[in-house]
Amino acid sequence: MDKKSLSERDICSKFISPAIANAGWDLQKQVREEVSFTKGRIIVRGKLHSRGESRRADYILYHQQNLPIAVIEAKDNKHSIGSGMQQALGYAEALDVPFVFSSNGDGFLFHDRSGTGSQVETELRLDQFPSPAELWQRYCQWKGLEGEAQQKVEAPYYDDGSGRMPRYYQMNAVNRTVEAVARGQDRVLLVMATGTGKTYTAFQIIWRLWKSRQKKRILFLADRNILVDQTKNNDFKPFGQAMTKIAKRQIDTSYEIYLSLYQAVTGAEEEKNIYKQFSPDFFDLVVIDECHRGSAAEDSAWREILEYFSSATHIGLTATPKETKDVSSITYFGEPVYSYTLKQGIEDGFLAPYKVVRIDFDKDLQGWRPPKGMLDKNGELIEDRIYNLKDMDRNLVIEARTQLVAQKVTEFLKATDPYQKTIVFCDDINHAERMRQALVNLSPERVAENRKYVMRITGDDQEGKAELDNFINPEERYPVIATTSKLMTTGVDAQTCKLVVLDQHIKSMTEFKQIIGRGTRINEDYGKFWFTIMDFKKATELFADPAFDGDPVVIYSPEGDESPVPPESPLDGEDGITGGMPDQPGDIEFTGEEEGKKRIKYVIDTVPISVIAERVQYYGPDGKLITESLRDYTRSCVQKQFASLDDFLRRWNDAEQKKAIIDELAAKGIFWEALAEEVAAKRGQPLDPFDLICHVAFDQPPLTRRERAEQVRKRNYFAKYSGAARQVLEALVDKYADTGIEHIEDIKILQLAPFSQIGAPVELVKAFGGKAGYTKALHELEEQLYG
């Protein structure tokens, strides 16, 4: 057998899999092949989106289900034994596994990340692959798991029989936490970006600790009633009768899993000791959701509960660990055992990327000073000073400003999709009500269809709060627009929210990340792949802060009466760019009211407001600014892939299928249709991807598909064929001229007209002497087309 002629798959099935099986691995239960563990980053250009490539490991080896310990990267035998190692090390780092192998079928190169072996890399024969027991012992050594702790980490995951697997980072978070608890760590912090499934992760942690009887009685604390109910009815449902929600300040000690709003176990002085109906050692485990909101502060209500149940293990979950001079999650819990950031979630394709439309108003940036003795709408004498952005909607209400924000939001919705779920974050309840009225008056036809088109959803409004479930339900059309202040900043799982409007002074990075998180969930069934942030209070300048970790794909600032919708081509950025991000966040931090001084909010209905400022910025997959047009982006992308025109031509001609190169570049963010339209607008006829690359990236004069087809006909290339074979080739050239190279490379085209009129697919292939002859003729035709 000539190993060099075998494909990578053949190497796997004939050499690698048998070697693993001979070492004692169960191929059914412990080995998974071709595992895609990310989704592929969503790339946004204008109104279009595509997905980049997912990360795929050739083999992942498990000690048991959901407990991975090794990765193998396979290559065909034309490669060296270690040529897959660097790729495999990247996968191993993401998957949190210590043992990494690369193989070409001759043997294995073994890389030990655990430091438990005598050397880091060793070459092994095929019959020297380590056994499951050997790698498990070394894994436990790496993790510092001894004696009983080894059995504790083998506690199984919950399996509902549907084949649902936790995502790789959820698995990492669960395993790291269970391992920390097994080693006796009693304070554990998990940091996971909003929208990455913190509650499902918490459920699996609790299930494993509870089912293995390591933790018999468990308290799960959340800060919003809706979070407790969502948790009980969804992710925690498998706990069934063992679970209860603490309500009406009633305590029943016969359950094992308790869900509670932390306000339900604290409160007024006489009620404050309700939780003391439990003995201090009643709970073995306390899990605190959104732990940045309370437990981090020493004088918070949650802290009292944690102090009381101090003998229990405490696990904190948050997207945004709070770190200020007064408050610290890390001081209490210690460094996170695992972190999964917004940036990583976007990179992996599990979270939605976003564009930013930034709109600045004249009075916000230039300031406004009242004429001497001016009274506001309510007859209050306006204090003589300069008012600017930090005063808007806090100390000063300019009604025209509220109107202009609502107008820009309405324009955006009308130009894109009037029914896309939208959250407008306002400074307070009064501001949210004014915004609701303005939006209602700007969309009378939509409100006539359904009065709930715009709703204020704030803590004080029962009818609005009652609509929260409908707002977050993808199947419910109404409400479409929710105006709010604080109620929807955390824990609201709005999967189909496509527009987040910031007309609120954002006080901290924590709050900013929580608000951004309202839009980061993806829902492919409802066409939600990315979302837009409209910023009226410069909150998005926080993107410039080093503490922010998930850059937007575009920032666009319309000027004057320009549409709030970013232009179709960011892409035309030749002269829309006015510079990079500012170095420091601007006027977005503010202090509370001065001690003992009443704050008056002046309301003015006579001052006009207008839009000023312009900034257009695009962010690329690496998080850096893209300020070029679609053509420029394509040029730089292609030139990273191919060193020169000759290099591209060689790769193109060598490719078994040209579609592979076209798809590879699409995964890097090249939108062929948009690029073809842009270039064709100047040329008059559509171009083939081959000509688009040669023209845009290497400045070659392009030919249209029809011109290429005509050249082949003039050369009389078909003369050496006759009968059905010649008819097929002539029809293939016509099809190429009409639809492009990708279609003629697919053999299924022979089932369609006009081929079906020449003969059945089997007969047509036979006219070339069989499939090999047909494939050879097709490759020759491609050589003629691109010669």
GROMACS .gro file of C-alpha atoms in nm, residues 320-704:
model
  385
  320THR     CA    1  -1.887   4.141   3.462
  321PRO     CA    2  -1.688   4.095   3.781
  322LYS     CA    3  -1.701   4.423   3.969
  323GLU     CA    4  -1.366   4.575   4.058
  324THR     CA    5  -1.370   4.921   4.214
  325LYS     CA    6  -1.197   5.066   4.516
  326ASP     CA    7  -1.507   4.991   4.725
  327VAL     CA    8  -1.641   4.670   4.575
  328SER     CA    9  -1.466   4.353   4.459
  329SER     CA   10  -1.593   4.015   4.344
  330ILE     CA   11  -1.238   3.883   4.319
  331THR     CA   12  -1.147   3.980   4.677
  332TYR     CA   13  -1.441   3.770   4.795
  333PHE     CA   14  -1.432   3.475   4.553
  334GLY     CA   15  -1.071   3.474   4.439
  335GLU     CA   16  -0.953   3.481   4.077
  336PRO     CA   17  -1.205   3.328   3.831
  337VAL     CA   18  -1.154   2.954   3.776
  338TYR     CA   19  -1.266   3.016   3.416
  339SER     CA   20  -1.349   3.318   3.198
  340TYR     CA   21  -1.526   3.328   2.863
  341THR     CA   22  -1.540   3.682   2.725
  342LEU     CA   23  -1.771   3.869   2.490
  343LYS     CA   24  -1.483   3.898   2.242
  344GLN     CA   25  -1.425   3.521   2.248
  345GLY     CA   26  -1.798   3.452   2.211
  346ILE     CA   27  -1.814   3.675   1.901
  347GLU     CA   28  -1.495   3.518   1.762
  348ASP     CA   29  -1.637   3.166   1.807
  349GLY     CA   30  -1.969   3.262   1.646
  350PHE     CA   31  -2.179   3.194   1.957
  351LEU     CA   32  -2.255   3.565   2.013
  352ALA     CA   33  -2.381   3.827   1.768
  353PRO     CA   34  -2.145   4.102   1.649
  354TYR     CA   35  -2.281   4.454   1.622
  355LYS     CA   36  -2.263   4.784   1.444
  356VAL     CA   37  -2.273   5.118   1.621
  357VAL     CA   38  -2.464   5.419   1.490
  358ARG     CA   39  -2.335   5.715   1.691
  359ILE     CA   40  -2.541   6.035   1.680
  360ASP     CA   41  -2.420   6.353   1.849
  361PHE     CA   42  -2.636   6.662   1.908
  362ASP     CA   43  -2.516   7.021   1.906
  363LYS     CA   44  -2.628   7.114   2.261
  364ASP     CA   45  -2.474   6.793   2.399
  365LEU     CA   46  -2.128   6.864   2.262
  366GLN     CA   47  -2.117   7.244   2.239
  367GLY     CA   48  -2.316   7.307   2.556
  368TRP     CA   49  -2.606   7.546   2.615
  369ARG     CA   50  -2.634   7.843   2.849
  370PRO     CA   51  -2.977   7.990   2.935
  371PRO     CA   52  -3.038   8.364   2.880
  372LYS     CA   53  -3.033   8.557   3.208
  373GLY     CA   54  -3.357   8.513   3.406
  374MET     CA   55  -3.496   8.240   3.177
  375LEU     CA   56  -3.780   8.031   3.326
  376ASP     CA   57  -3.844   7.672   3.226
  377LYS     CA   58  -4.178   7.522   3.115
  378ASN     CA   59  -4.286   7.485   3.478
  379GLY     CA   60  -4.192   7.839   3.582
  380GLU     CA   61  -3.863   7.741   3.753
  381LEU     CA   62  -3.578   7.991   3.724
  382ILE     CA   63  -3.301   7.809   3.536
  383GLU     CA   64  -2.964   7.821   3.710
  384ASP     CA   65  -2.719   8.023   3.503
  385ARG     CA   66  -2.443   7.787   3.390
  386ILE     CA   67  -2.341   7.586   3.085
  387TYR     CA   68  -2.537   7.261   3.043
  388ASN     CA   69  -2.396   6.980   2.829
  389LEU     CA   70  -2.424   6.607   2.768
  390LYS     CA   71  -2.388   6.502   3.132
  391ASP     CA   72  -2.690   6.720   3.225
  392MET     CA   73  -2.925   6.598   2.954
  393ASP     CA   74  -3.234   6.421   3.095
  394ARG     CA   75  -3.086   6.444   3.445
  395ASN     CA   76  -3.071   6.816   3.524
  396LEU     CA   77  -3.211   6.948   3.198
  397VAL     CA   78  -3.487   6.812   2.974
  398ILE     CA   79  -3.490   6.962   2.625
  399GLU     CA   80  -3.811   6.831   2.475
  400ALA     CA   81  -3.683   6.878   2.120
  401ARG     CA   82  -3.395   6.643   2.208
  402THR     CA   83  -3.629   6.363   2.315
  403GLN     CA   84  -3.823   6.422   1.994
  404LEU     CA   85  -3.510   6.404   1.778
  405VAL     CA   86  -3.390   6.080   1.943
  406ALA     CA   87  -3.734   5.924   1.880
  407GLN     CA   88  -3.728   6.054   1.522
  408LYS     CA   89  -3.388   5.897   1.449
  409VAL     CA   90  -3.496   5.564   1.602
  410THR     CA   91  -3.818   5.568   1.397
  411GLU     CA   92  -3.628   5.654   1.076
  412PHE     CA   93  -3.391   5.364   1.140
  413LEU     CA   94  -3.676   5.118   1.196
  414LYS     CA   95  -3.869   5.235   0.888
  415ALA     CA   96  -3.557   5.203   0.671
  416THR     CA   97  -3.465   4.855   0.798
  417ASP     CA   98  -3.749   4.662   0.965
  418PRO     CA   99  -4.028   4.838   1.162
  419TYR     CA  100  -4.094   4.517   1.359
  420GLN     CA  101  -3.744   4.443   1.485
  421LYS     CA  102  -3.740   4.418   1.864
  422THR     CA  103  -3.591   4.736   2.008
  423ILE     CA  104  -3.491   4.839   2.361
  424VAL     CA  105  -3.449   5.211   2.435
  425PHE     CA  106  -3.248   5.268   2.754
  426CYS     CA  107  -3.343   5.598   2.921
  427ASP     CA  108  -3.210   5.778   3.228
  428ASP     CA  109  -3.513   5.730   3.451
  429ILE     CA  110  -3.879   5.635   3.449
  430ASN     CA  111  -3.993   5.988   3.356
  431HIS     CA  112  -3.752   5.989   3.060
  432ALA     CA  113  -3.876   5.642   2.952
  433GLU     CA  114  -4.236   5.771   2.956
  434ARG     CA  115  -4.150   6.082   2.751
  435MET     CA  116  -3.966   5.860   2.502
  436ARG     CA  117  -4.265   5.623   2.479
  437GLN     CA  118  -4.497   5.916   2.396
  438ALA     CA  119  -4.262   6.054   2.131
  439LEU     CA  120  -4.223   5.713   1.964
  440VAL     CA  121  -4.601   5.654   1.971
  441ASN     CA  122  -4.667   5.989   1.800
  442LEU     CA  123  -4.411   5.913   1.528
  443SER     CA  124  -4.565   5.574   1.436
  444PRO     CA  125  -4.943   5.630   1.442
  445GLU     CA  126  -5.010   5.363   1.177
  446ARG     CA  127  -4.818   5.097   1.373
  447VAL     CA  128  -4.986   5.192   1.700
  448ALA     CA  129  -5.324   5.178   1.523
  449GLU     CA  130  -5.244   4.817   1.424
  450ASN     CA  131  -5.165   4.733   1.788
  451ARG     CA  132  -5.152   4.969   2.086
  452LYS     CA  133  -4.863   4.762   2.227
  453TYR     CA  134  -4.628   4.852   1.939
  454VAL     CA  135  -4.443   5.077   2.190
  455MET     CA  136  -4.451   4.995   2.562
  456ARG     CA  137  -4.277   5.144   2.865
  457ILE     CA  138  -4.139   4.849   3.062
  458THR     CA  139  -4.024   4.988   3.395
  459GLY     CA  140  -4.039   4.868   3.755
  460ASP     CA  141  -4.329   5.096   3.852
  461ASP     CA  142  -4.563   5.007   3.565
  462GLN     CA  143  -4.756   4.683   3.614
  463GLU     CA  144  -4.900   4.670   3.262
  464GLY     CA  145  -4.559   4.732   3.108
  465LYS     CA  146  -4.392   4.470   3.330
  466ALA     CA  147  -4.665   4.223   3.233
  467GLU     CA  148  -4.555   4.262   2.869
  468LEU     CA  149  -4.192   4.172   2.939
  469ASP     CA  150  -4.251   3.802   2.864
  470ASN     CA  151  -4.415   3.891   2.531
  471PHE     CA  152  -4.128   4.122   2.442
  472ILE     CA  153  -3.867   3.850   2.493
  473ASN     CA  154  -4.076   3.578   2.326
  474PRO     CA  155  -3.959   3.550   1.961
  475GLU     CA  156  -4.304   3.425   1.855
  476GLU     CA  157  -4.486   3.732   1.987
  477ARG     CA  158  -4.476   4.032   1.753
  478TYR     CA  159  -4.576   4.287   2.019
  479PRO     CA  160  -4.442   4.485   2.197
  480VAL     CA  161  -4.188   4.582   1.931
  481ILE     CA  162  -4.026   4.878   2.109
  482ALA     CA  163  -3.962   4.878   2.485
  483THR     CA  164  -3.858   5.200   2.660
  484THR     CA  165  -3.694   5.131   2.997
  485SER     CA  166  -3.444   5.263   3.249
  486LYS     CA  167  -3.301   4.992   3.477
  487LEU     CA  168  -3.543   4.699   3.462
  488MET     CA  169  -3.404   4.543   3.145
  489THR     CA  170  -3.030   4.592   3.200
  490THR     CA  171  -2.969   4.236   3.322
  491GLY     CA  172  -3.112   3.889   3.290
  492VAL     CA  173  -3.362   3.969   3.015
  493ASP     CA  174  -3.308   3.702   2.751
  494ALA     CA  175  -3.416   3.903   2.445
  495GLN     CA  176  -3.295   3.664   2.174
  496THR     CA  177  -3.442   3.859   1.884
  497CYS     CA  178  -3.352   4.212   1.997
  498LYS     CA  179  -3.190   4.370   1.690
  499LEU     CA  180  -3.168   4.732   1.803
  500VAL     CA  181  -3.035   4.863   2.135
  501VAL     CA  182  -3.074   5.241   2.180
  502LEU     CA  183  -2.856   5.414   2.439
  503ASP     CA  184  -3.000   5.744   2.559
  504GLN     CA  185  -2.881   5.676   2.911
  505HIS     CA  186  -2.575   5.796   3.102
  506ILE     CA  187  -2.390   5.470   3.153
  507LYS     CA  188  -2.221   5.483   3.491
  508SER     CA  189  -1.979   5.193   3.468
  509MET     CA  190  -1.819   4.932   3.243
  510THR     CA  191  -2.019   4.666   3.429
  511GLU     CA  192  -2.350   4.832   3.339
  512PHE     CA  193  -2.234   4.898   2.983
  513LYS     CA  194  -2.147   4.532   2.924
  514GLN     CA  195  -2.478   4.420   3.074
  515ILE     CA  196  -2.672   4.654   2.842
  516ILE     CA  197  -2.473   4.547   2.534
  517GLY     CA  198  -2.553   4.188   2.637
  518ARG     CA  199  -2.924   4.247   2.567
  519GLY     CA  200  -2.851   4.213   2.196
  520THR     CA  201  -2.567   3.960   2.178
  521ARG     CA  202  -2.780   3.645   2.156
  522ILE     CA  203  -2.811   3.482   1.815
  523ASN     CA  204  -3.139   3.334   1.692
  524GLU     CA  205  -3.094   3.186   1.346
  525ASP     CA  206  -3.458   3.073   1.320
  526TYR     CA  207  -3.567   3.437   1.334
  527GLY     CA  208  -3.283   3.577   1.122
  528LYS     CA  209  -3.101   3.737   1.417
  529PHE     CA  210  -2.727   3.717   1.340
  530TRP     CA  211  -2.611   4.065   1.442
  531PHE     CA  212  -2.757   4.380   1.592
  532THR     CA  213  -2.722   4.757   1.595
  533ILE     CA  214  -2.650   4.993   1.883
  534MET     CA  215  -2.773   5.353   1.842
  535ASP     CA  216  -2.583   5.573   2.084
  536PHE     CA  217  -2.700   5.925   2.170
  537LYS     CA  218  -2.497   5.978   2.490
  538LYS     CA  219  -2.144   5.881   2.386
  539ALA     CA  220  -2.163   5.562   2.592
  540THR     CA  221  -1.990   5.368   2.316
  541GLU     CA  222  -1.672   5.563   2.384
  542LEU     CA  223  -1.633   5.293   2.648
  543PHE     CA  224  -1.520   5.071   2.358
  544ALA     CA  225  -1.190   5.261   2.386
  545ASP     CA  226  -1.150   5.146   2.745
  546PRO     CA  227  -0.896   4.862   2.783
  547ALA     CA  228  -1.148   4.686   3.011
  548PHE     CA  229  -1.383   4.635   2.715
  549ASP     CA  230  -1.327   4.313   2.525
  550GLY     CA  231  -1.566   4.290   2.230
  551ASP     CA  232  -1.523   4.550   1.957
  552PRO     CA  233  -1.805   4.652   1.721
  553VAL     CA  234  -1.788   4.577   1.349
  554VAL     CA  235  -1.881   4.932   1.253
  555ILE     CA  236  -1.923   5.274   1.407
  556TYR     CA  237  -2.120   5.523   1.195
  557SER     CA  238  -2.212   5.881   1.282
  558PRO     CA  239  -2.466   6.047   1.051
  559GLU     CA  240  -2.444   6.422   1.003
  560GLY     CA  241  -2.733   6.666   0.995
  561ASP     CA  242  -3.032   6.512   0.819
  562GLU     CA  243  -2.847   6.200   0.701
  563SER     CA  244  -3.023   5.867   0.746
  564PRO     CA  245  -2.944   5.689   1.074
  565VAL     CA  246  -2.897   5.368   0.875
  566PRO     CA  247  -2.527   5.305   0.794
  567PRO     CA  248  -2.465   5.332   0.418
  568GLU     CA  249  -2.485   5.004   0.223
  569SER     CA  250  -2.113   4.996   0.170
  570PRO     CA  251  -1.912   5.073   0.478
  571LEU     CA  252  -1.739   4.981   0.250
  572ASP     CA  253  -1.727   5.302   0.058
  573GLY     CA  254  -1.528   5.442   0.347
  574GLU     CA  255  -1.300   5.639   0.113
  575ASP     CA  256  -1.396   5.972   0.265
  576GLY     CA  257  -1.628   5.891   0.551
  577ILE     CA  258  -1.355   5.829   0.805
  578THR     CA  259  -1.265   6.110   1.039
  579GLY     CA  260  -1.031   5.923   1.269
  580GLY     CA  261  -0.994   5.646   1.522
  581MET     CA  262  -1.148   5.595   1.860
  582PRO     CA  263  -1.085   5.862   2.122
  583ASP     CA  264  -0.816   5.770   2.371
  584GLN     CA  265  -1.031   5.812   2.680
  585PRO     CA  266  -1.404   5.778   2.752
  586GLY     CA  267  -1.567   6.121   2.752
  587ASP     CA  268  -1.829   6.278   2.975
  588ILE     CA  269  -2.007   5.961   3.072
  589GLU     CA  270  -1.922   5.917   3.438
  590PHE     CA  271  -2.124   6.124   3.680
  591THR     CA  272  -2.156   6.153   4.055
  592GLY     CA  273  -2.473   6.138   4.261
  593GLU     CA  274  -2.652   6.439   4.406
  594GLU     CA  275  -2.457   6.647   4.651
  595GLU     CA  276  -2.542   6.580   5.013
  596GLY     CA  277  -2.861   6.761   5.119
  597LYS     CA  278  -2.903   6.946   4.790
  598LYS     CA  279  -3.231   6.896   4.602
  599ARG     CA  280  -3.183   6.839   4.231
  600ILE     CA  281  -3.418   7.033   4.007
  601LYS     CA  282  -3.482   6.899   3.660
  602TYR     CA  283  -3.552   7.189   3.426
  603VAL     CA  284  -3.788   7.123   3.134
  604ILE     CA  285  -3.748   7.338   2.822
  605ASP     CA  286  -3.977   7.330   2.519
  606THR     CA  287  -3.834   7.625   2.320
  607VAL     CA  288  -3.474   7.525   2.244
  608PRO     CA  289  -3.404   7.358   1.906
  609ILE     CA  290  -3.163   7.061   1.869
  610SER     CA  291  -2.969   6.948   1.563
  611VAL     CA  292  -2.736   6.661   1.469
  612ILE     CA  293  -2.364   6.736   1.427
  613ALA     CA  294  -2.040   6.531   1.398
  614GLU     CA  295  -1.949   6.249   1.166
  615ARG     CA  296  -1.746   5.936   1.225
  616VAL     CA  297  -1.751   5.610   1.034
  617GLN     CA  298  -1.543   5.318   1.161
  618TYR     CA  299  -1.539   4.946   1.089
  619TYR     CA  300  -1.388   4.673   1.298
  620GLY     CA  301  -1.241   4.361   1.141
  621PRO     CA  302  -1.221   4.002   1.269
  622ASP     CA  303  -0.899   4.085   1.456
  623GLY     CA  304  -1.070   4.365   1.649
  624LYS     CA  305  -0.873   4.635   1.464
  625LEU     CA  306  -1.021   4.923   1.269
  626ILE     CA  307  -1.111   4.861   0.906
  627THR     CA  308  -1.139   5.194   0.733
  628GLU     CA  309  -1.123   5.073   0.374
  629SER     CA  310  -1.387   5.006   0.112
  630LEU     CA  311  -1.505   4.659   0.017
  631ARG     CA  312  -1.248   4.659  -0.265
  632ASP     CA  313  -0.967   4.754  -0.024
  633TYR     CA  314  -1.078   4.492   0.227
  634THR     CA  315  -1.084   4.227  -0.048
  635ARG     CA  316  -0.737   4.329  -0.170
  636SER     CA  317  -0.579   4.303   0.175
  637CYS     CA  318  -0.763   3.977   0.248
  638VAL     CA  319  -0.651   3.811  -0.080
  639GLN     CA  320  -0.294   3.935  -0.044
  640LYS     CA  321  -0.274   3.776   0.301
  641GLN     CA  322  -0.375   3.442   0.144
  642PHE     CA  323  -0.164   3.463  -0.174
  643ALA     CA  324   0.185   3.610  -0.187
  644SER     CA  325   0.158   3.716  -0.554
  645LEU     CA  326  -0.055   3.685  -0.868
  646ASP     CA  327   0.155   3.381  -0.968
  647ASP     CA  328   0.090   3.222  -0.628
  648PHE     CA  329  -0.285   3.276  -0.673
  649LEU     CA  330  -0.283   3.141  -1.032
  650ARG     CA  331  -0.091   2.832  -0.920
  651ARG     CA  332  -0.335   2.762  -0.636
  652TRP     CA  333  -0.636   2.828  -0.862
  653ASN     CA  334  -0.512   2.595  -1.135
  654ASP     CA  335  -0.412   2.321  -0.887
  655ALA     CA  336  -0.744   2.327  -0.702
  656GLU     CA  337  -0.957   2.016  -0.763
  657GLN     CA  338  -1.257   2.247  -0.735
  658LYS     CA  339  -1.240   2.625  -0.771
  659LYS     CA  340  -1.535   2.642  -0.529
  660ALA     CA  341  -1.296   2.549  -0.244
  661ILE     CA  342  -1.096   2.871  -0.295
  662ILE     CA  343  -1.413   3.078  -0.339
  663ASP     CA  344  -1.558   2.937  -0.013
  664GLU     CA  345  -1.227   2.982   0.171
  665LEU     CA  346  -1.221   3.354   0.087
  666ALA     CA  347  -1.593   3.391   0.170
  667ALA     CA  348  -1.512   3.254   0.517
  668LYS     CA  349  -1.257   3.537   0.554
  669GLY     CA  350  -1.532   3.794   0.499
  670ILE     CA  351  -1.532   3.853   0.121
  671PHE     CA  352  -1.889   3.903  -0.001
  672TRP     CA  353  -1.870   3.792  -0.362
  673GLU     CA  354  -2.217   3.918  -0.460
  674ALA     CA  355  -2.162   4.265  -0.313
  675LEU     CA  356  -1.813   4.286  -0.468
  676ALA     CA  357  -1.941   4.165  -0.806
  677GLU     CA  358  -2.220   4.426  -0.797
  678GLU     CA  359  -1.975   4.703  -0.708
  679VAL     CA  360  -1.729   4.614  -0.986
  680ALA     CA  361  -2.001   4.520  -1.237
  681ALA     CA  362  -2.163   4.860  -1.190
  682LYS     CA  363  -1.856   5.001  -1.366
  683ARG     CA  364  -1.809   4.712  -1.612
  684GLY     CA  365  -2.170   4.650  -1.711
  685GLN     CA  366  -2.161   4.269  -1.679
  686PRO     CA  367  -2.099   4.031  -1.388
  687LEU     CA  368  -1.746   3.901  -1.329
  688ASP     CA  369  -1.627   3.560  -1.220
  689PRO     CA  370  -1.458   3.539  -0.873
  690PHE     CA  371  -1.134   3.461  -1.062
  691ASP     CA  372  -1.152   3.796  -1.245
  692LEU     CA  373  -1.265   3.982  -0.935
  693ILE     CA  374  -0.952   3.862  -0.752
  694CYS     CA  375  -0.716   3.931  -1.043
  695HIS     CA  376  -0.868   4.277  -1.099
  696VAL     CA  377  -0.925   4.395  -0.739
  697ALA     CA  378  -0.623   4.237  -0.569
  698PHE     CA  379  -0.364   4.233  -0.850
  699ASP     CA  380  -0.481   4.516  -1.084
  700GLN     CA  381  -0.529   4.289  -1.388
  701PRO     CA  382  -0.778   4.395  -1.658
  702PRO     CA  383  -1.086   4.174  -1.604
  703LEU     CA  384  -1.285   3.971  -1.856
  704THR     CA  385  -1.657   3.903  -1.811
   0.00000   0.00000   0.00000
